[in-house]
Coordinates of C-alpha atoms in Angstrom, one line a residue:
M173 CA -47.9 4.8 -16.2
Q174 CA -48.1 4.9 -12.4
T175 CA -48.9 8.4 -11.0
Y176 CA -47.8 9.3 -7.5
K177 CA -48.7 12.1 -5.1
M178 CA -46.7 13.5 -2.2
F179 CA -47.6 12.8 1.4
I180 CA -47.8 16.1 3.4
D181 CA -49.7 16.6 6.7
G182 CA -51.6 13.3 6.3
K183 CA -52.8 14.2 2.8
W184 CA -51.9 12.9 -0.6
E185 CA -51.2 15.9 -2.8
D186 CA -49.8 17.0 -6.1
A187 CA -46.9 19.6 -6.2
A188 CA -48.2 23.1 -5.6
N189 CA -47.1 24.0 -9.2
G190 CA -48.8 20.9 -10.6
D191 CA -45.5 19.7 -12.2
T192 CA -44.3 16.1 -12.4
F193 CA -41.2 14.3 -13.7
E194 CA -40.7 10.8 -15.0
T195 CA -38.8 8.1 -13.3
K196 CA -37.2 5.5 -15.5
N197 CA -36.5 1.8 -15.3
P198 CA -32.7 1.3 -15.5
F199 CA -33.1 -2.1 -17.1
N200 CA -34.9 -0.9 -20.2
G201 CA -34.7 2.9 -20.0
Q202 CA -38.5 3.3 -20.1
A203 CA -40.5 5.8 -18.0
W204 CA -42.7 3.9 -15.7
A205 CA -44.0 6.4 -13.1
A206 CA -44.8 10.1 -12.8
I207 CA -43.5 11.8 -9.6
P208 CA -44.6 15.2 -8.2
K209 CA -42.0 17.9 -8.8
G210 CA -42.2 19.6 -5.5
G211 CA -40.7 23.0 -4.9
K212 CA -40.1 25.5 -2.1
Q213 CA -43.7 25.8 -1.2
D214 CA -44.2 22.1 -0.8
A215 CA -41.1 21.7 1.3
E216 CA -42.2 24.6 3.6
R217 CA -45.7 23.0 4.0
A218 CA -44.1 19.7 5.0
V219 CA -41.8 21.3 7.6
E220 CA -44.7 23.3 9.0
A221 CA -46.9 20.3 9.2
A222 CA -44.1 18.4 11.0
H223 CA -43.6 21.3 13.4
R224 CA -47.3 21.4 14.3
A225 CA -47.3 17.7 14.9
F226 CA -44.3 18.1 17.2
T227 CA -45.6 20.9 19.2
S228 CA -49.3 20.1 19.4
G229 CA -51.8 17.3 18.8
P230 CA -51.5 13.7 19.9
W231 CA -47.8 13.0 19.1
P232 CA -46.1 14.9 21.9
K233 CA -48.7 13.5 24.4
L234 CA -47.9 9.9 23.5
T235 CA -45.8 7.9 26.0
A236 CA -42.5 6.5 24.7
S237 CA -44.1 3.0 25.0
A238 CA -46.9 4.1 22.7
R239 CA -44.4 5.4 20.2
G240 CA -42.7 2.1 20.3
H241 CA -45.9 0.3 19.6
L242 CA -46.5 2.4 16.5
L243 CA -43.0 1.6 15.3
R244 CA -43.4 -2.1 15.8
R245 CA -46.7 -2.0 13.9
L246 CA -45.0 -0.2 11.0
G247 CA -42.3 -3.0 11.1
D248 CA -45.1 -5.6 10.7
L249 CA -46.6 -3.8 7.7
I250 CA -43.2 -3.5 6.0
A251 CA -42.8 -7.3 6.5
E252 CA -46.2 -7.9 5.0
N253 CA -45.4 -5.8 2.0
A254 CA -41.7 -6.6 1.5
E255 CA -42.1 -8.2 -1.9
H256 CA -44.1 -5.3 -3.3
L257 CA -41.7 -2.7 -1.9
A258 CA -38.7 -4.7 -3.2
T259 CA -40.2 -4.9 -6.7
I260 CA -40.8 -1.1 -6.7
E261 CA -37.2 -0.4 -5.7
V262 CA -35.8 -2.7 -8.3
T263 CA -38.0 -1.1 -11.0
D264 CA -36.7 2.3 -9.9
N265 CA -33.0 1.7 -9.2
G266 CA -32.1 -1.5 -11.1
K267 CA -30.5 -3.3 -8.2
L268 CA -31.0 -7.1 -7.9
I269 CA -34.3 -8.4 -6.6
N270 CA -32.3 -10.9 -4.5
E271 CA -30.6 -8.0 -2.7
M272 CA -33.6 -5.7 -2.4
L273 CA -35.8 -8.4 -1.2
F274 CA -33.2 -9.3 1.5
Q275 CA -33.1 -5.6 2.5
L276 CA -36.9 -5.3 2.7
K277 CA -37.3 -8.4 4.7
Y278 CA -34.6 -7.1 7.1
I279 CA -35.7 -3.5 7.4
P280 CA -38.6 -4.3 9.8
Q281 CA -35.8 -5.1 12.4
W282 CA -34.9 -1.4 12.5
Y283 CA -38.5 -0.5 13.5
Y284 CA -38.7 -3.4 16.0
Y285 CA -35.3 -2.5 17.6
F286 CA -35.9 1.2 17.9
G287 CA -39.5 0.6 18.9
G288 CA -38.3 -1.5 21.8
L289 CA -35.6 1.1 22.6
A290 CA -38.0 4.0 22.7
D291 CA -39.0 3.6 26.4
K292 CA -35.6 2.6 27.6
I293 CA -33.7 5.9 27.1
E294 CA -33.3 7.2 30.6
G295 CA -32.0 10.3 32.3
A296 CA -29.8 10.2 35.4
V297 CA -29.8 11.5 38.9
I298 CA -26.4 13.3 39.5
P299 CA -24.8 13.3 42.9
I300 CA -24.0 16.9 42.4
D301 CA -21.4 18.8 44.5
K302 CA -24.0 21.4 45.7
A303 CA -25.6 21.2 49.0
D304 CA -29.4 21.3 49.1
T305 CA -29.7 20.7 45.4
F306 CA -31.3 17.8 43.5
N307 CA -30.0 17.4 40.0
F308 CA -31.4 15.1 37.3
T309 CA -31.2 15.0 33.5
R310 CA -33.9 14.4 30.8
N311 CA -33.4 13.3 27.2
E312 CA -35.7 15.2 25.0
P313 CA -36.4 15.1 21.2
L314 CA -34.9 17.7 18.9
G315 CA -38.0 18.6 16.9
V316 CA -38.4 18.4 13.1
C317 CA -35.8 16.1 11.5
V318 CA -35.1 15.9 7.8
G319 CA -33.9 12.7 6.1
I320 CA -32.4 13.1 2.6
T321 CA -31.8 9.6 1.0
P322 CA -29.9 8.5 -2.1
W323 CA -31.0 6.2 -4.9
N324 CA -29.1 3.0 -4.2
S325 CA -31.1 1.7 -1.1
P326 CA -33.9 4.2 -0.4
L327 CA -35.9 2.4 2.2
L328 CA -33.0 0.8 4.1
L329 CA -31.2 4.2 4.4
L330 CA -34.4 5.9 5.4
A331 CA -34.8 3.3 8.2
Y332 CA -31.4 4.3 9.5
K333 CA -32.7 7.8 10.1
L334 CA -36.5 7.5 10.6
A335 CA -36.6 4.7 13.1
P336 CA -34.4 6.4 15.8
A337 CA -35.9 9.8 15.0
L338 CA -39.5 8.7 15.7
A339 CA -38.4 6.5 18.7
A340 CA -36.9 9.6 20.3
G341 CA -40.2 11.6 19.7
N342 CA -39.3 13.7 16.8
T343 CA -41.3 14.4 13.6
F344 CA -39.9 13.8 10.2
V345 CA -39.7 15.0 6.6
A346 CA -38.3 12.6 4.0
K347 CA -36.8 13.8 0.7
P348 CA -35.9 10.8 -1.5
S349 CA -33.6 11.0 -4.5
E350 CA -35.3 12.3 -7.6
F351 CA -34.2 9.1 -9.3
T352 CA -35.9 6.8 -6.8
S353 CA -38.9 8.4 -5.1
A354 CA -41.5 5.8 -5.7
S355 CA -40.7 3.3 -2.9
T356 CA -40.6 6.1 -0.3
L357 CA -44.1 7.2 -1.4
E358 CA -45.3 3.6 -1.3
F359 CA -43.7 3.4 2.2
A360 CA -45.7 6.4 3.3
K361 CA -48.9 4.5 2.8
L362 CA -47.8 2.0 5.4
V363 CA -47.0 4.8 7.9
E364 CA -50.5 6.1 7.4
Q365 CA -51.9 2.6 7.8
A366 CA -49.9 2.1 11.0
G367 CA -51.8 4.9 12.6
F368 CA -49.1 7.6 13.2
P369 CA -50.7 11.0 13.9
T370 CA -51.1 13.5 11.1
G371 CA -47.9 15.4 10.2
V372 CA -45.5 13.1 12.0
F373 CA -44.1 11.7 8.8
N374 CA -44.1 13.6 5.5
V375 CA -42.6 13.0 2.0
V376 CA -41.6 15.7 -0.4
T377 CA -40.3 14.7 -3.8
G378 CA -38.4 16.9 -6.2
F379 CA -34.8 18.2 -6.8
G380 CA -32.1 19.4 -4.5
A381 CA -32.0 23.0 -5.5
D382 CA -35.8 23.5 -4.9
V383 CA -36.7 21.0 -2.1
G384 CA -33.4 20.0 -0.5
E385 CA -32.1 23.4 0.2
T386 CA -35.4 24.6 1.6
L387 CA -35.5 21.7 4.0
T388 CA -31.9 22.2 5.0
T389 CA -32.3 25.9 5.9
H390 CA -35.9 26.1 7.3
K391 CA -36.0 27.6 10.7
Y392 CA -38.2 24.8 12.1
V393 CA -35.8 22.1 11.1
A394 CA -33.5 20.9 14.0
K395 CA -31.5 18.2 12.3
I396 CA -30.6 16.9 8.8
A397 CA -29.6 13.3 8.2
F398 CA -28.1 12.7 4.8
T399 CA -26.6 9.8 2.9
G400 CA -24.9 10.6 -0.4
S401 CA -22.0 12.2 -2.1
E402 CA -19.2 14.1 -0.4
A403 CA -19.9 17.2 -2.4
T404 CA -23.6 17.3 -1.5
G405 CA -22.8 16.5 2.1
R406 CA -20.4 19.4 2.3
K407 CA -23.0 21.8 1.0
I408 CA -25.6 20.5 3.5
G409 CA -23.1 20.8 6.3
E410 CA -22.3 24.4 5.4
L411 CA -26.0 25.4 5.1
A412 CA -26.9 23.7 8.4
A413 CA -24.0 25.3 10.2
R414 CA -25.4 28.8 9.5
N415 CA -28.2 28.1 11.9
F416 CA -26.4 25.6 14.2
K417 CA -28.6 22.6 13.0
K418 CA -27.4 19.2 13.9
V419 CA -26.3 16.9 11.1
T420 CA -25.5 13.2 10.5
L421 CA -23.7 12.8 7.2
E422 CA -22.9 9.4 5.7
L423 CA -20.8 10.1 2.6
G424 CA -18.5 8.6 0.1
G425 CA -16.0 5.8 0.4
K426 CA -12.9 4.3 -1.3
S427 CA -12.8 1.3 0.8
P428 CA -9.7 -0.9 0.9
H429 CA -10.3 -4.7 0.7
I430 CA -7.0 -6.4 1.7
V431 CA -6.0 -10.0 1.1
F432 CA -3.0 -11.2 3.1
D433 CA -1.0 -14.2 1.9
D434 CA -2.4 -16.5 4.6
A435 CA -6.0 -15.9 3.6
E436 CA -8.4 -18.7 2.8
I437 CA -8.3 -17.9 -0.9
D438 CA -11.7 -19.1 -2.2
N439 CA -13.5 -17.3 0.7
A440 CA -11.6 -14.2 0.0
V441 CA -12.4 -14.3 -3.7
N442 CA -16.1 -14.6 -3.0
G443 CA -15.9 -11.7 -0.5
V444 CA -14.0 -9.4 -3.0
I445 CA -16.5 -10.2 -5.8
S446 CA -19.4 -9.5 -3.4
G447 CA -17.8 -6.4 -2.1
I448 CA -17.6 -4.7 -5.5
F449 CA -19.9 -6.4 -8.0
A450 CA -22.9 -7.7 -6.1
A451 CA -24.5 -4.2 -5.9
T452 CA -23.0 -3.1 -9.3
G453 CA -20.6 -1.1 -7.1
Q454 CA -23.4 1.3 -6.2
T455 CA -22.8 1.4 -2.5
C456 CA -20.7 3.7 -0.3
I457 CA -19.1 0.8 1.4
A458 CA -18.0 -0.9 -1.9
G459 CA -14.6 -2.6 -1.6
S460 CA -13.3 -0.7 -4.7
R461 CA -9.6 -0.9 -3.9
L462 CA -8.3 -4.5 -3.7
L463 CA -4.9 -4.7 -2.0
V464 CA -3.3 -8.2 -2.5
H465 CA 0.0 -9.4 -1.0
R466 CA 2.5 -9.7 -3.9
K467 CA 3.1 -13.4 -3.1
I468 CA -0.4 -14.4 -4.1
H469 CA -1.2 -11.4 -6.4
D470 CA -1.2 -13.2 -9.7
Q471 CA -3.0 -16.3 -8.5
F472 CA -5.7 -14.1 -6.8
L473 CA -6.1 -11.8 -9.7
E474 CA -6.7 -14.7 -12.1
K475 CA -9.3 -16.2 -9.8
I476 CA -11.3 -13.0 -9.4
V477 CA -11.2 -12.3 -13.2
N478 CA -12.4 -15.9 -14.0
L479 CA -15.3 -15.6 -11.5
A480 CA -16.3 -12.0 -12.5
K481 CA -16.3 -12.7 -16.2
I482 CA -19.0 -15.4 -15.9
A483 CA -21.3 -13.2 -13.9
R484 CA -24.8 -13.1 -15.4
M485 CA -25.9 -9.6 -16.4
G486 CA -29.6 -9.0 -17.1
D487 CA -33.0 -8.2 -15.8
P488 CA -32.6 -7.4 -12.1
L489 CA -36.1 -8.7 -11.4
L490 CA -34.9 -12.2 -12.3
T491 CA -33.3 -14.2 -9.4
S492 CA -30.8 -15.7 -11.8
T493 CA -29.2 -12.2 -12.6
Q494 CA -26.0 -11.5 -10.7
V495 CA -25.1 -8.0 -12.1
G496 CA -27.8 -5.4 -12.8
P497 CA -27.7 -2.0 -14.5
V498 CA -26.5 1.2 -13.2
T499 CA -29.3 3.3 -11.7
T500 CA -29.0 6.6 -13.7
P501 CA -27.7 7.8 -17.1
P502 CA -25.4 10.4 -15.5
Q503 CA -23.9 7.7 -13.3
L504 CA -23.4 5.5 -16.3
E505 CA -21.4 8.3 -18.0
K506 CA -19.4 9.0 -14.9
I507 CA -18.3 5.3 -14.6
L508 CA -17.4 5.1 -18.3
G509 CA -15.4 8.3 -17.8
Y510 CA -13.4 6.9 -14.9
I511 CA -12.7 3.8 -16.9
D512 CA -11.2 6.0 -19.6
I513 CA -9.2 7.9 -16.9
A514 CA -7.8 4.7 -15.5
K515 CA -6.6 3.6 -18.9
G516 CA -5.1 7.0 -19.5
E517 CA -3.2 6.8 -16.2
G518 CA -1.6 3.5 -17.3
A519 CA -3.7 1.0 -15.4
E520 CA -4.2 -2.3 -17.2
C521 CA -7.8 -3.3 -17.9
V522 CA -7.8 -7.1 -17.4
L523 CA -11.6 -7.5 -17.5
G524 CA -14.5 -5.5 -18.9
G525 CA -14.0 -1.8 -19.6
G526 CA -17.1 -0.7 -21.3
R527 CA -20.8 -1.4 -22.0
P528 CA -21.7 -5.1 -22.8
D529 CA -22.2 -6.1 -26.4
N530 CA -25.3 -8.2 -25.6
P531 CA -28.2 -6.7 -27.7
E532 CA -30.7 -7.7 -25.0
L533 CA -29.0 -5.2 -22.6
S534 CA -28.7 -2.4 -25.1
R535 CA -31.6 -0.4 -23.9
G536 CA -30.5 -0.5 -20.2
W537 CA -27.8 1.3 -18.4
F538 CA -25.2 -1.5 -18.1
V539 CA -21.5 -1.5 -17.5
E540 CA -19.4 -4.6 -17.6
P541 CA -17.7 -5.8 -14.4
T542 CA -14.3 -4.1 -14.8
I543 CA -11.0 -4.9 -13.2
F544 CA -7.8 -2.9 -13.4
S545 CA -4.4 -4.3 -12.4
G546 CA -1.1 -2.4 -12.2
V547 CA -2.8 0.4 -10.2
R548 CA -0.9 2.8 -8.1
N549 CA -2.6 4.3 -5.1
D550 CA -2.0 7.9 -6.3
M551 CA -4.0 7.2 -9.4
R552 CA -7.5 8.8 -9.6
I553 CA -9.1 5.3 -10.0
A554 CA -7.7 4.5 -6.6
Q555 CA -8.5 7.9 -4.9
E556 CA -11.9 8.9 -6.2
E557 CA -15.3 7.3 -5.7
V558 CA -16.5 5.7 -8.9
F559 CA -19.7 4.2 -7.5
G560 CA -19.8 1.5 -10.1
P561 CA -18.6 -2.0 -10.9
V562 CA -14.9 -1.0 -11.2
L563 CA -12.2 -2.7 -9.1
A564 CA -8.6 -1.3 -8.8
V565 CA -6.0 -3.9 -7.8
I566 CA -2.9 -2.8 -5.9
P567 CA -0.1 -5.2 -4.7
F568 CA 1.7 -4.8 -1.4
D569 CA 4.7 -6.5 0.3
S570 CA 4.1 -6.1 4.1
D571 CA 1.4 -5.5 6.7
E572 CA 2.8 -1.9 7.2
E573 CA 2.6 -1.1 3.5
A574 CA -1.0 -2.5 3.3
V575 CA -2.1 -0.3 6.2
H576 CA -0.4 2.7 4.7
I577 CA -2.1 2.2 1.4
A578 CA -5.4 1.6 3.0
N579 CA -5.2 4.8 5.0
D580 CA -3.8 6.9 2.1
T581 CA -7.1 8.4 1.0
N582 CA -9.5 11.1 2.0
Y583 CA -12.2 8.6 2.8
G584 CA -12.7 6.3 5.8
L585 CA -16.1 4.7 5.7
A586 CA -15.3 1.0 5.6
A587 CA -12.5 -1.6 5.1
G588 CA -12.1 -5.3 5.0
F589 CA -9.3 -7.8 5.2
W590 CA -8.7 -11.6 5.0
T591 CA -6.2 -13.4 7.2
Q592 CA -6.0 -16.3 9.6
D593 CA -3.5 -14.6 12.0
M594 CA -5.3 -13.3 15.2
R595 CA -2.4 -11.0 16.1
R596 CA -2.7 -9.4 12.6
I597 CA -6.5 -9.2 13.0
L598 CA -6.1 -7.1 16.2
K599 CA -3.2 -4.9 15.0
V600 CA -4.6 -4.2 11.5
S601 CA -8.2 -3.6 12.6
A602 CA -6.8 -1.0 15.1
A603 CA -4.6 0.7 12.6
I604 CA -7.1 1.1 9.7
Q605 CA -8.8 4.5 9.7
A606 CA -12.4 3.5 8.9
G607 CA -15.7 3.5 10.7
T608 CA -16.4 -0.2 10.0
V609 CA -13.7 -2.9 9.5
W610 CA -14.8 -6.4 8.4
V611 CA -12.5 -9.4 8.9
N612 CA -13.0 -12.5 6.8
T613 CA -16.3 -11.1 5.6
Y614 CA -17.6 -8.0 3.8
R615 CA -20.8 -5.9 3.5
V616 CA -22.3 -7.2 6.7
I617 CA -24.7 -4.7 8.4
S618 CA -26.9 -4.8 11.5
Y619 CA -29.4 -2.4 13.0
M620 CA -27.5 -3.0 16.3
S621 CA -24.0 -1.9 15.1
P622 CA -23.0 1.7 14.4
L623 CA -22.2 2.8 10.9
G624 CA -20.4 5.9 9.9
G625 CA -17.2 7.4 8.5
Y626 CA -13.8 8.8 9.4
K627 CA -12.4 11.8 7.5
H628 CA -14.4 12.8 4.4
S629 CA -16.7 9.9 4.8
G630 CA -19.0 11.7 7.2
I631 CA -20.0 12.9 10.6
G632 CA -21.9 10.9 13.3
R633 CA -23.1 7.3 13.4
E634 CA -26.3 5.6 12.4
N635 CA -27.7 2.3 13.8
G636 CA -27.2 0.9 17.3
I637 CA -28.0 2.5 20.7
A638 CA -25.7 5.4 20.1
S639 CA -27.7 6.6 17.0
I640 CA -30.8 7.5 19.0
Q641 CA -28.8 9.9 21.0
N642 CA -28.2 11.9 17.8
Y643 CA -31.9 12.6 17.7
M644 CA -32.1 13.8 21.3
Q645 CA -30.8 16.6 23.5
T646 CA -30.0 16.5 27.2
K647 CA -31.6 18.9 29.7
S648 CA -30.2 19.3 33.2
V649 CA -32.8 20.1 35.9
M650 CA -31.6 21.5 39.3
I651 CA -34.0 21.8 42.2
S652 CA -33.1 23.6 45.3
T653 CA -34.2 22.1 48.6
A654 CA -32.6 25.0 50.7
E655 CA -34.8 26.8 53.2
D656 CA -33.0 30.1 52.6
V657 CA -32.0 31.8 49.4
A658 CA -28.2 32.2 49.1
N659 CA -26.5 35.5 48.4
P660 CA -27.8 36.6 45.0
F661 CA -24.5 38.2 44.0
I662 CA -22.4 35.1 44.3
M663 CA -22.6 32.1 41.9
R664 CA -23.4 28.9 43.8

């Protein structure tokens, strides 16, 4: 069994209490690695190390161009180790090797992009309305930033946070999910190899109650960036608000995927299948509510059922596998529970609905691709995030009804729709309440394009130029050029 250590202040260390916990392979249910079970003391040491690195030593003395060089070097190392890191992630979270290898080969672009952006964030000279006063602004880093990442795409979602944070000059403490810590610890080896100064990047592994809460409330932490559930995001937001810490929260979704009657049907079928089943539904942007125009509803439903039922389930490390296991046993039980809820609400299960009967999959945490028809938007299966391979199909009769159903949810992370009508594209994309809207495609991401949610789907944006501003604060500097001091009792 592989044994890992945490990375704190440039050193590889066990948890202060010496405890570890096992991480298991979702495909076969077998423990494959031992992870340090960090606690409050470890989290405090990591934050203190990051604070020292931010306030003294070589990091704050580096130019922005030098920080950019380190980030680009890190990107090169990720590219060189993409296959190894992808294999670690698949072993830990059960997602398909095809998807994780795509992610790992794409992740370097975040470090190249923000490495190039590091020395291009400029202040401004303001033509202020005060005589004999020169006013300019500076963009300065916040300090210690904490990134708390989920189990579905650990290194991609870490890149969303770490790349802009370091480009801006901050230091960082990463807390990966207790279910998928291994890849972040492997990644820390590359940060060390890239030559970042001691303490700039730290990894603490463990559980939320012990590690996460300490990181969220520590006096030296200036910002928390979190991707995960709405419930955990709310708690982090509440804890951070007590000491006015900045937050970026990318939370849950119940994304509508709309097919209008003029859609190119085969393309839409492929897009819908990809949107819900390609990642076993384990993504916040999953298109879990399928809205289909009543005119084509039956035809479209038949096509997606026929395609989904031949999807190959199996070992996620095989490139031939199309649907892998669910990442954790609690998530498996949650998904099966929602399937029972949907049946109890009167939705018709037209595909799947349980665990596969293939004995070769019996040791793993598998759920069949599942499709429900006859769904009403007020059903729990249409309102609550399942985070699994479960699709709820809802018919509609008009554009206005489609938009109403799409927006009738607490979430607003993403949406997609299929049509050939340009007027509809402009009107519907404006009307949908979601941070990302895809048209005639789905699940497309870019390091250059902002990602974030409306409503309960989060606060702030990740990726793109705007995201680096979330890791900086603006200082206004006013310099008097007057020869005489003005009356001290009057505001100038």
